[in-house]
XYZ file of C-alpha atoms in Angstrom:
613
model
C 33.948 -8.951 -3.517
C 34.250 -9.470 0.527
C 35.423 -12.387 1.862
C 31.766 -12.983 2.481
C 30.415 -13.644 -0.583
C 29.809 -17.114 -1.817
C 27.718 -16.944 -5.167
C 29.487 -15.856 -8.462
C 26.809 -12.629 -9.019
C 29.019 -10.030 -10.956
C 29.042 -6.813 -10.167
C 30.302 -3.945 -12.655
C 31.920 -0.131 -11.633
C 31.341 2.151 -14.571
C 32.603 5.889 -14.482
C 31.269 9.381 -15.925
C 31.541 8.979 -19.854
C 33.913 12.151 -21.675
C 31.883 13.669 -24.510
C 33.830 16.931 -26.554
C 30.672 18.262 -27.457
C 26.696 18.353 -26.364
C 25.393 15.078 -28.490
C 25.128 12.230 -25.473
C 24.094 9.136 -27.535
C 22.174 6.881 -26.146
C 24.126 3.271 -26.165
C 20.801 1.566 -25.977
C 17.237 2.569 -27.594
C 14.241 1.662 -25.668
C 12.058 -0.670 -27.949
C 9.950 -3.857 -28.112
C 13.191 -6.108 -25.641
C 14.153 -2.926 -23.795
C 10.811 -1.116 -22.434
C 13.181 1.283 -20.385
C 16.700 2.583 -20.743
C 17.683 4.530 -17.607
C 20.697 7.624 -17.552
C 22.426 8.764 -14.500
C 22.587 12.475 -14.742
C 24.245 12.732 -11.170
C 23.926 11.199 -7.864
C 26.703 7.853 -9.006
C 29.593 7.679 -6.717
C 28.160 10.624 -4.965
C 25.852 11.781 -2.543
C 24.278 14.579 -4.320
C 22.508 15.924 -7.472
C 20.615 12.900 -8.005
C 19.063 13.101 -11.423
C 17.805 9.718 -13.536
C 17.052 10.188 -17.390
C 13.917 7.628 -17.934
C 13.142 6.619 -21.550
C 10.201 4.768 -23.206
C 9.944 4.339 -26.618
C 7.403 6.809 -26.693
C 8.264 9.306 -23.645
C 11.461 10.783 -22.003
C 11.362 11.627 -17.747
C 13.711 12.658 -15.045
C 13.678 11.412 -11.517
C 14.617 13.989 -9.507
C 16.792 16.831 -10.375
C 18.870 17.766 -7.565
C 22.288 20.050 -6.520
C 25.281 18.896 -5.256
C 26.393 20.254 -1.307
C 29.776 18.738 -1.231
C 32.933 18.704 -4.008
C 31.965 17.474 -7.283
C 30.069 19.401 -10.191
C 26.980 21.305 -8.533
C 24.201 20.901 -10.985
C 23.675 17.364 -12.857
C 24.919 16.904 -16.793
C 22.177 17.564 -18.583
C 24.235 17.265 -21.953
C 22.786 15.596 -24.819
C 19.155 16.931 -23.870
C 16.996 18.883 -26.689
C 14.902 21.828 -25.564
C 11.296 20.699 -24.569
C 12.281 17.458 -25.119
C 11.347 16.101 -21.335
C 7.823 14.937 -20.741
C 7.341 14.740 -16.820
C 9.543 14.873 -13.845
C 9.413 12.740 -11.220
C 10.092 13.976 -7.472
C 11.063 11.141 -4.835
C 11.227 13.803 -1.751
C 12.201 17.682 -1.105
C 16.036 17.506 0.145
C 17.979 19.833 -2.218
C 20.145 16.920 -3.773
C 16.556 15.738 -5.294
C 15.167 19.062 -6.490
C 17.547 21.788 -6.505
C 18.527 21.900 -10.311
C 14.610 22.235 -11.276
C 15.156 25.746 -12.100
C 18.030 24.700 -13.964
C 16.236 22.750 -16.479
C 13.223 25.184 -16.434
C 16.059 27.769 -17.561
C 17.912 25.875 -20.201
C 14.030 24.800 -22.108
C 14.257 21.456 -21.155
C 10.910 20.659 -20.389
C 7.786 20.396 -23.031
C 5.591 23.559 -22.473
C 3.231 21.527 -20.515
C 5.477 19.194 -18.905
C 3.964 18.202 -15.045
C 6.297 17.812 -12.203
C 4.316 14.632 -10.468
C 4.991 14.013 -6.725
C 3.556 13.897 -3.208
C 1.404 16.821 -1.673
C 4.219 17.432 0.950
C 7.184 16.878 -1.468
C 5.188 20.195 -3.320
C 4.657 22.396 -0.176
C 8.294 21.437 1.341
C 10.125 22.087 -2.182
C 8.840 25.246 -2.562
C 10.172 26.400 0.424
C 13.473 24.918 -0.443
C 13.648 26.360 -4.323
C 12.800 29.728 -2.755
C 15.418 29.934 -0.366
C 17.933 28.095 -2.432
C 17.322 30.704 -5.133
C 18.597 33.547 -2.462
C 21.551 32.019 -2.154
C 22.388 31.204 -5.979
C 21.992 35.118 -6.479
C 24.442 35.701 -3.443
C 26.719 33.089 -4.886
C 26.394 34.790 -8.367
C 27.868 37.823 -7.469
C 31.649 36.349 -6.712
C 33.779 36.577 -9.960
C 33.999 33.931 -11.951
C 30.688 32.743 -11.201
C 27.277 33.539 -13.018
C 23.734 33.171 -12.674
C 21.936 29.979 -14.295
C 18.350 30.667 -12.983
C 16.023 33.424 -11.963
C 12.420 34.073 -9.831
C 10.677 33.816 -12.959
C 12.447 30.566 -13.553
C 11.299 28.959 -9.307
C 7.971 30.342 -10.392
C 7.353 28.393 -13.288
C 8.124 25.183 -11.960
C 6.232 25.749 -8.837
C 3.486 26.003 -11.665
C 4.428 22.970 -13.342
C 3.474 20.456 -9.702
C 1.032 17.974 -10.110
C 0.640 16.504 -6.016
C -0.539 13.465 -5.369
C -0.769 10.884 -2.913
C 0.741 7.414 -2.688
C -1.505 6.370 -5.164
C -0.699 4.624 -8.944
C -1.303 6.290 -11.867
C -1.447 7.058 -15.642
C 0.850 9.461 -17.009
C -1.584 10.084 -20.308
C -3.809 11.520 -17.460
C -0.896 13.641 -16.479
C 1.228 14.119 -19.529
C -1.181 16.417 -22.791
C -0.387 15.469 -26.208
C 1.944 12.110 -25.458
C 1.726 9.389 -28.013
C -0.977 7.115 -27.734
C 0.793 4.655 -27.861
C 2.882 5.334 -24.636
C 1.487 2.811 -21.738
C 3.491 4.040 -18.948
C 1.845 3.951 -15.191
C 3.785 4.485 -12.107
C 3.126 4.119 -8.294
C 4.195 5.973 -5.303
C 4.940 4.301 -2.095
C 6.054 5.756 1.205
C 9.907 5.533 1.718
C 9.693 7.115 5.534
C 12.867 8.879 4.722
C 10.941 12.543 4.781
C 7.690 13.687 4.666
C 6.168 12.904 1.566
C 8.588 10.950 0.482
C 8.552 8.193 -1.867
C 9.932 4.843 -3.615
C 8.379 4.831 -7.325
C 7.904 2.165 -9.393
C 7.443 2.295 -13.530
C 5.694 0.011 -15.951
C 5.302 -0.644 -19.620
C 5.449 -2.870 -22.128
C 5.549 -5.913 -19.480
C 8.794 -4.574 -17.688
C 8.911 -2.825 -14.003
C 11.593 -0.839 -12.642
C 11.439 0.798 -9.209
C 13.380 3.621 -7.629
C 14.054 3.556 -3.771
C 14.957 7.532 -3.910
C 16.316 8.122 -0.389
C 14.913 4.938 2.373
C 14.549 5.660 5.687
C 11.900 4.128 8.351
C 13.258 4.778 11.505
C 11.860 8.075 12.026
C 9.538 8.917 14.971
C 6.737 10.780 13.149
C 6.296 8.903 9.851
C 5.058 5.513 8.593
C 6.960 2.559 7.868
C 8.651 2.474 4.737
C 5.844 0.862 2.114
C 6.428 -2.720 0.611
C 7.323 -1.946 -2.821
C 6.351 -4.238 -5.699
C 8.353 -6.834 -7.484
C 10.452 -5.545 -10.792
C 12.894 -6.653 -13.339
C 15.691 -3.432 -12.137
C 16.103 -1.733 -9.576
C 17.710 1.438 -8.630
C 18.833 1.590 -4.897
C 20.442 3.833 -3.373
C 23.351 3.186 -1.308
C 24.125 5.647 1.055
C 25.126 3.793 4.089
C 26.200 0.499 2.525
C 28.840 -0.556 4.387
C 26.833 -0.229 8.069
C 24.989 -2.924 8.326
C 23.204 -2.252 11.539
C 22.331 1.956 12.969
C 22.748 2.717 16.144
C 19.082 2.470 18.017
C 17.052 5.544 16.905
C 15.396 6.044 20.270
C 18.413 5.198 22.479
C 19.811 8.481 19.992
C 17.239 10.406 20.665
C 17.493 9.955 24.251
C 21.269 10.680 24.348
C 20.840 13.624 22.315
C 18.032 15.160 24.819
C 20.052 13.931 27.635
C 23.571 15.678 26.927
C 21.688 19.028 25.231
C 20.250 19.339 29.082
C 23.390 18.098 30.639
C 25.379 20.999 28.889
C 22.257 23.793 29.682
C 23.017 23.107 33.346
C 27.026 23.542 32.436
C 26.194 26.196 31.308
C 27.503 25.530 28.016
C 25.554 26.577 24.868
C 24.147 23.740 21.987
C 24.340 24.119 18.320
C 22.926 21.346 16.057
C 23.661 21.666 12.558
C 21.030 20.044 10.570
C 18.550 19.499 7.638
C 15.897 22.191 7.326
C 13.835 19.817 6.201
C 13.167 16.447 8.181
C 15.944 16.637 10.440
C 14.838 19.664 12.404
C 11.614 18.309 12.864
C 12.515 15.459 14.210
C 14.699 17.261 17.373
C 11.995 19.916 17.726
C 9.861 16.774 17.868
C 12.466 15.256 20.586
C 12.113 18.398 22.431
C 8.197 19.072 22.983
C 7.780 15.236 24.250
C 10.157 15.636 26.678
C 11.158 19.709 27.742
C 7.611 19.988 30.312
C 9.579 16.778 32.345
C 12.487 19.118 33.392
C 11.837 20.883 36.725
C 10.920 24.687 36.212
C 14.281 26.336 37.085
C 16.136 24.073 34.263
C 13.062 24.545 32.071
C 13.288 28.408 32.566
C 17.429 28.553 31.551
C 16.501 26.866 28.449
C 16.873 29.231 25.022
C 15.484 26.835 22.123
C 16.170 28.646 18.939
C 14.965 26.874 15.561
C 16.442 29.459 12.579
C 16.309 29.112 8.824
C 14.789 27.264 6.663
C 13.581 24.795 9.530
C 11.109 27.490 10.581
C 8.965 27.349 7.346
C 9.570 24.085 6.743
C 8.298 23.278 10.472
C 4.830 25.311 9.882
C 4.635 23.073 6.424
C 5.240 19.816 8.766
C 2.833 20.976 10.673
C 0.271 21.782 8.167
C 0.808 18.249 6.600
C 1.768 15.608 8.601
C -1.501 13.651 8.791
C -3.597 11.062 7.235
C -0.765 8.838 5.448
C 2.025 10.792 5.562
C 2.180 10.594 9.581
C 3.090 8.292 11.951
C 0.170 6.351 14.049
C 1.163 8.560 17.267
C 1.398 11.946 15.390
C -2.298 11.001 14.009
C -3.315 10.035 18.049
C -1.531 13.325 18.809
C -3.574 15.401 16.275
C -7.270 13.712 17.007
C -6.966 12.217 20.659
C -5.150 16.210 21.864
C -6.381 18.208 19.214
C -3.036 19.297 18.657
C -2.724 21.103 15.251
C 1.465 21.586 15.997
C 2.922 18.547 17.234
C 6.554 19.799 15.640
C 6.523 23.116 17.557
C 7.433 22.756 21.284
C 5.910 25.523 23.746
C 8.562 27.858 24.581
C 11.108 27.410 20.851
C 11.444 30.468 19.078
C 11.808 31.336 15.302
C 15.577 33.181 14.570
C 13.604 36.086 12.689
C 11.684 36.843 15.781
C 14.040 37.708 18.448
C 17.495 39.788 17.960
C 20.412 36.768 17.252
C 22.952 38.313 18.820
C 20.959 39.391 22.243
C 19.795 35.570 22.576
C 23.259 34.615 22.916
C 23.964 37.530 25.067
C 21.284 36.913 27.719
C 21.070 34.923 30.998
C 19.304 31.803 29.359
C 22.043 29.155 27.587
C 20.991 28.666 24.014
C 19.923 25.272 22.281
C 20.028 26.158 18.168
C 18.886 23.939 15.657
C 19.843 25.391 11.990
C 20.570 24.833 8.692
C 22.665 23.334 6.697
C 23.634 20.128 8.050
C 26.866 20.027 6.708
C 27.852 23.629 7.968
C 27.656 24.719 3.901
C 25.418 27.657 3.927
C 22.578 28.505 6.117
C 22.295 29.881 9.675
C 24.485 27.722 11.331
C 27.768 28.364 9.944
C 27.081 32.001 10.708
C 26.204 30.527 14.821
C 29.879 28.684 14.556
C 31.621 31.664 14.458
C 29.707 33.377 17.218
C 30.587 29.914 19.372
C 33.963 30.486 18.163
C 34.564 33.699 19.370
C 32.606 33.833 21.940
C 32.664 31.022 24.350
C 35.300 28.952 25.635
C 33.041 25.592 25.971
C 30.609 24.924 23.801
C 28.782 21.874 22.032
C 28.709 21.023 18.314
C 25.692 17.927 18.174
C 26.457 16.409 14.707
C 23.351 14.125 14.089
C 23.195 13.814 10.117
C 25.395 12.871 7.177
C 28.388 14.899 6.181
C 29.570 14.725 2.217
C 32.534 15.101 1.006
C 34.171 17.872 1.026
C 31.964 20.064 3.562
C 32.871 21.648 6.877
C 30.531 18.899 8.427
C 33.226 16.309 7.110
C 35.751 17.978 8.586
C 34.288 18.671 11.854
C 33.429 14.939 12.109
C 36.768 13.520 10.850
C 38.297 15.863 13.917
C 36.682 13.475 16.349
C 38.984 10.498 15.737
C 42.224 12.558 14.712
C 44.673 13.299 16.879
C 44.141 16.956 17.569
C 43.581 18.951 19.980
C 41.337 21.632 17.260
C 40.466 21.566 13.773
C 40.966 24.676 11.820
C 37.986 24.999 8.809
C 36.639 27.710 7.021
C 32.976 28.536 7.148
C 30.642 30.025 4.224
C 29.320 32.731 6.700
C 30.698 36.371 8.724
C 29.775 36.970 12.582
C 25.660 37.141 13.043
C 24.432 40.469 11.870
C 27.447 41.139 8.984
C 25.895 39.632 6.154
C 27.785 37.035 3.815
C 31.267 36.224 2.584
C 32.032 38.561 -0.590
C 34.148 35.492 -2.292
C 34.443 31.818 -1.175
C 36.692 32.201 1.904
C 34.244 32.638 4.170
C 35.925 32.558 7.653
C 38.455 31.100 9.476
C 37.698 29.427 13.087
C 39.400 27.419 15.058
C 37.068 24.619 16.994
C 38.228 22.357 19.894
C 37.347 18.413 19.444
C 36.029 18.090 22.707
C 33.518 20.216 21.408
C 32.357 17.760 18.583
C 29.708 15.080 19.256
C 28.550 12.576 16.602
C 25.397 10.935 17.164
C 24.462 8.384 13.903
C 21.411 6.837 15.261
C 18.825 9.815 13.803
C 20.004 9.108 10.161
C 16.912 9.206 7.621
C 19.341 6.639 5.696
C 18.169 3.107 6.116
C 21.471 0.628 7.097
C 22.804 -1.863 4.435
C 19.867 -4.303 6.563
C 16.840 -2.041 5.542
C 18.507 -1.616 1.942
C 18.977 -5.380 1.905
C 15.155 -6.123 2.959
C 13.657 -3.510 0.387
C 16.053 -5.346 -2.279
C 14.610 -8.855 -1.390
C 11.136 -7.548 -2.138
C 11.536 -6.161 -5.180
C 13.380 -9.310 -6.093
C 15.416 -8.141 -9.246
C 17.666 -9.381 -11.838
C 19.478 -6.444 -12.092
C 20.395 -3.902 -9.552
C 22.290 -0.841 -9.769
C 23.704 1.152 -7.242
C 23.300 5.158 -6.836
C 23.339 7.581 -3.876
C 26.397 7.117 -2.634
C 29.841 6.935 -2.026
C 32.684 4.042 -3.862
C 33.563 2.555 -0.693
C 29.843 2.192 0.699
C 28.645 1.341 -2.586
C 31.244 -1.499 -2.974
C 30.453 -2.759 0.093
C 27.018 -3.194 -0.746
C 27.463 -4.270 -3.748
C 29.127 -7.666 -2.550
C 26.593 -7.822 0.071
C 23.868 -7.562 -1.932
C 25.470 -10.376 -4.407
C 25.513 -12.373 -1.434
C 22.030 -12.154 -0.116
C 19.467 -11.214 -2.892
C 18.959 -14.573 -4.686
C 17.061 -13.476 -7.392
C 19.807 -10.854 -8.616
C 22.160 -12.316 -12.069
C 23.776 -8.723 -11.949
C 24.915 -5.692 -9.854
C 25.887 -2.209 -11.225
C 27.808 0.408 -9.269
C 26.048 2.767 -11.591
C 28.385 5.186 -13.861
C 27.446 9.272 -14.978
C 25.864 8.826 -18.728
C 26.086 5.307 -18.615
C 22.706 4.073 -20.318
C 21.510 1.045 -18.603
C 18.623 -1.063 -20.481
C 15.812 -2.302 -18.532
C 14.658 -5.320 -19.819
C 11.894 -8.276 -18.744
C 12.917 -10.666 -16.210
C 13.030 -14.232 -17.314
C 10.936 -15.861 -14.757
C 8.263 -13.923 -15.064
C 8.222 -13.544 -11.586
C 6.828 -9.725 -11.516
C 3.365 -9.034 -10.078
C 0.215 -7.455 -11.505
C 0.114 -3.916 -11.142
C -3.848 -3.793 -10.987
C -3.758 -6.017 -8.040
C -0.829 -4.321 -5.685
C -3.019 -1.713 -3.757
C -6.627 -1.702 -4.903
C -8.982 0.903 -3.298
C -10.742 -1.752 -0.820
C -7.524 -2.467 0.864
C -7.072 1.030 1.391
C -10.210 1.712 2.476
C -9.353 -1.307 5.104
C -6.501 0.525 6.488
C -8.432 3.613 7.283
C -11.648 2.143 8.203
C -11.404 4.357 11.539
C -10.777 7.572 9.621
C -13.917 7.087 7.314
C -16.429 6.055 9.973
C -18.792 8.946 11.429
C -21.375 8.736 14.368
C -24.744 9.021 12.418
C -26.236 11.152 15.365
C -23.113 13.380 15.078
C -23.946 17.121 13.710
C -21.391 19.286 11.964
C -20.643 20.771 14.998
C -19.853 17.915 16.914
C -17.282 16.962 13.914
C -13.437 18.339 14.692
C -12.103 20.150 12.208
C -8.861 18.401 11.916
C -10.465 15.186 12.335
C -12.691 15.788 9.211
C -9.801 16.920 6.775
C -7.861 12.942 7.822
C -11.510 11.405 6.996
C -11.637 12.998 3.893
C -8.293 12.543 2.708
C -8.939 8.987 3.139
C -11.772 9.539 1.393
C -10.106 11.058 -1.787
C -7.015 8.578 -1.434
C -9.383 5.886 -2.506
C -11.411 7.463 -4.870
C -8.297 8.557 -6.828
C -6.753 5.029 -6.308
C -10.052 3.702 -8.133
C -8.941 6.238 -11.145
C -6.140 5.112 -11.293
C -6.774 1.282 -11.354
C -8.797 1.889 -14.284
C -6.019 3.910 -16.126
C -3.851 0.796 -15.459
C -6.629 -1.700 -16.510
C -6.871 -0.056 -19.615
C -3.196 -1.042 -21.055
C -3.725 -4.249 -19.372
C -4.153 -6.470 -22.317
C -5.220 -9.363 -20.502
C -8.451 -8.036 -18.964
C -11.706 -7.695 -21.627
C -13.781 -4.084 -21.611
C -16.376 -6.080 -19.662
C -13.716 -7.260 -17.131
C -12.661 -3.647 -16.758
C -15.990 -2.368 -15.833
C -17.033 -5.194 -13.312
C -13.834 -4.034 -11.513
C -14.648 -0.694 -11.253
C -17.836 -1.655 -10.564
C -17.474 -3.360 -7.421
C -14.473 -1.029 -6.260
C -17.203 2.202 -6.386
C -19.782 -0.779 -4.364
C -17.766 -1.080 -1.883
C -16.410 2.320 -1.402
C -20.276 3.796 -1.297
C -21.245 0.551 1.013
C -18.296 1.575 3.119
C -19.423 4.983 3.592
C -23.357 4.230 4.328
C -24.291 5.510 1.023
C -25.567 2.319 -0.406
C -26.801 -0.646 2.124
């Protein structure tokens, strides 16, 4: 505990559990006192491979199924599983630590044959992308000696198959789920976490208990909603990844500094590379970019090479595509409708890597600005644009904007900046642009001055120990255990946490195969599910989506504008479903009850729309 810390709240450490052979017991069955018991299949003490075994009495579920980036095991343990024996997955949000060892389970039979993979609409589009190009480079990997293949296309393709998108909407999983026991009352909810598009908290119910997952937090991006007010619970899982920062550096001040010094070094002359997500990161400079590049006077403007590479150039068309309605921000909607622009994440004059020659762009007159994948400098395009820096110029930038694991060029790029060096010698997964990949693991050598190295921490899609703290305090839990990151950060928190969340009797820095029971609180302090987010109050909040001039002809209707209308539209209508799928394992509320509800919700949805007066 920190010095801070007044109250007597204990907190435990547990550690990965030894087993000799594949039969993982579960230390606690889920029954009548326990609704849920939760495994950690990865992502404790780490950042990476998250993966959360969910069991009812009646149903077994994952929550997310990612790959590690950094040292550690890659893949999460999945011993102890039977073949077919999971029912549904559950996807928080597309990063590869949260859905890269899908194929993995697909391979090994762990799913039932019809076994749905529920999540949001984007989460679908952007993890497709990401299983497809994470699959190239498993098959590249496979090929060193001593390692082998665990997954194939066939594999990606079936669990592409297996998506079920959705909104942030609650629902039913016997509506999702064929041939569960009847008996199994589970319902869940999606709310936005504004770490990525599409992603999501998640909360569970049965049997009178609640637990809710924060998968990755984030709110202080500039093109998505606030992170959602999640409902109470009895546990919750929270992850932990900057728990020792209390405060982040201010997110626009960042992105200021970061447009200011890429411009600074285009008129020194000196080329840009920003290693960073594919996915959510990229956007968000490309974003930085197109607000700001048409203020620069023409003859800056005109030296300017932007170069997006990668994965960030599909994943940018699938931002594109689906960053509306309530997976955008308020200004990206204004954008979209007020400027009818249908690609507020592409700015004029970027170009994709695969359509100009790599090498030439850093050859010509104009002084490049990359953005590329991976973040941490462990595979992608930008290791590969490293060693081209290295050997080509003598002053250069490295922009840093993202978190670096353990164990990843990234870390050791960013540990440079304080050490005192002159240059930091580290070995990158990639050859010179144009000569393919590394035949083994050594990748290649470079040697990188510090002055080159910039960190900037205010863009992290990681909420600070405040925002975990304030999502915490809303849930209001008994029990809270810790996941998503490192010892030190989660220790930190940990003792915070004790501190400051007055409801909690417990704390867990959560251990690999450690079963932790869920149980009802004992104030009975948890809220009805039926009454959280009914359809009218989402109808409310897009009032000015659903209204249409009654003189107005199809013509006069933009396109865009009509698709946000009628996912608002849909949003509700599917929220009334699912209110009635909860209702119906409520066993407070009558049949009669049940029906007035829906009832009115479907009277005031039609009244809403003009249908009814």
């Amino acid at each position: 505990m920190t010095d801070d810390t007044n109250n007597q709240v204990a907190y435990k450490t547990t550690t990965a559990t030894e087993y000799a052979e594949d039969d993982v017991p579960l230390e606690v069955e889920p029954g009548e006192g326990t609704p849920f018991v939760v495994i950690p299949r990865g992502g404790v003490q780490e950042v990476g491979r998250s993966c959360y075994q969910l069991e009812t009495r009646f149903g077994t579920y994952l929550v997310d199924a990612g790959l590690n980036q950094g040292d550690g095991g890659q893949f999460p343990d999945f011993r102890g599983i039977d073949e077919g024996q999971i029912d549904a997955v559950f996807l928080t949000h597309a990063h590869i630590d949260h859905v890269g060892a899908l194929p993995v389970i697909e391979s090994r039979q762990l799913l039932s044959p019809r076994a749905p993979i529920i999540t949001t609409r984007p989460t679908e589009a952007l993890a497709s992308t990401l299983l497809k190009d994470s699959l190239k480079i498993h098959k590249e990997k496979a090929k060193d000696p001593g390692r082998e293949q665990l997954y194939t296309d066939a594999d990606v393709r079936k669990v592409l198959d297996r998506f079920e998108p959705r909104g942030y909407i609650r629902g039913d999983i016997q509506d999702y789920v064929p041939n569960l026991s009847d008996q199994e009352t589970l319902t869940f909810e999606f709310g936005n976490a504004g770490h990525l598009l599409g992603s999501a908290w998640i909360a569970f119910e049965t049997m009178g208990s609640r637990i809710v997952f924060s998968g990755d937090l984030g709110g202080r991006s500039n093109h998505l909603p606030d992170i959602e007010e999640p409902p109470k619970a009895d546990s919750l899982f929270l992850e932990s990844t900057y728990g020792s920062t209390e405060n982040h550096d201010s997110a626009d001040d960042t992105r200021t500094e970061i447009y200011s010094d890429a411009i600074t070094a285009v008129r020194n002359q000196e080329p840009v590379l920003i290693p960073c997500f594919g996915v959510g990161r990229s956007q968000e400079l490309l974003y930085i970019f197109k607000n700001r590049l048409h203020q620069l006077d023409n003859d800056t403007r005109s030296r300017i090479q932007l170069i997006y590479d990668g994965m960030a150039v599909s994943a940018t068309n699938t931002y594109n595509q689906h960053a509306h309605g309530e997976f955008a921000s308020e200004s990206i909607r204004n954008l979209r409708v007020n400027n009818g622009e249908d690609q507020p994440f592409h700015p004029d004059q970027a170009e994709a890597g695969y359509h100009i020659d790599r090498q030439e762009a850093l050859d010509n007159e104009r002084i490049p600005i990359i953005i590329a994948p991976s973040g941490m400098l462990s595979g992608g395009w930008a290791p590969s644009y490293l060693v081209e820096f290295a050997e080509r110029y003598d002053h250069a930038n490295i922009f840093l904007c993202g978190f670096q694991a353990e164990g990843t060029p990234g870390r050791q790029l960013e540990e440079a900046i304080t050490a005192d060096t002159e240059t930091i010698e580290i070995i990158l997964p990639a050859l010179r642009l144009g000569e393919g990949v590394p035949d083994a693991d050594d990748g290649t050598t470079v040697e990188i001055p510090s002055t080159w190295i910039s960190r900037y921490s205010g863009l992290s899609a990681h909420g600070a120990r405040d925002t975990l703290r304030w999502f915490a305090r809303l849930v209001s839990p008994e029990e809270i255990t810790l996941v998503h990151g490192e010892p030190d950060q989660q220790r930190a928190l940990a003792a915070n946490l004790a501190d400051k969340v007055e409801t909690v009797t417990g704390i867990r820095i959560g251990g690999m195969m450690d079963a932790t029971p869920v149980r009802p609180r004992t104030d009975n302090k948890t809220d009805s599910a039926l009454t959280d987010r009914p359809a009218t109050k989402l109808l409310d909040e897009a009032e000015h989506e659903l209204t249409f001039d009654e003189t107005a002809t199809a013509a006069d209707i933009d396109h865009s504008d009509l698709v946000y209308r009628m996912d608002a539209l849909e949003m509700a209508l599917r929220t009334i479903d699912a209110e009635l799928g909860v209702a119906r394992h409520d066993d407070t509320l009558s049949e009669a009850e049940i029906r007035s509800i829906v009832r009115d919700e479907v009277k005031s949805l039609l009244t809403e729309e003009g249908i009814l007066d």
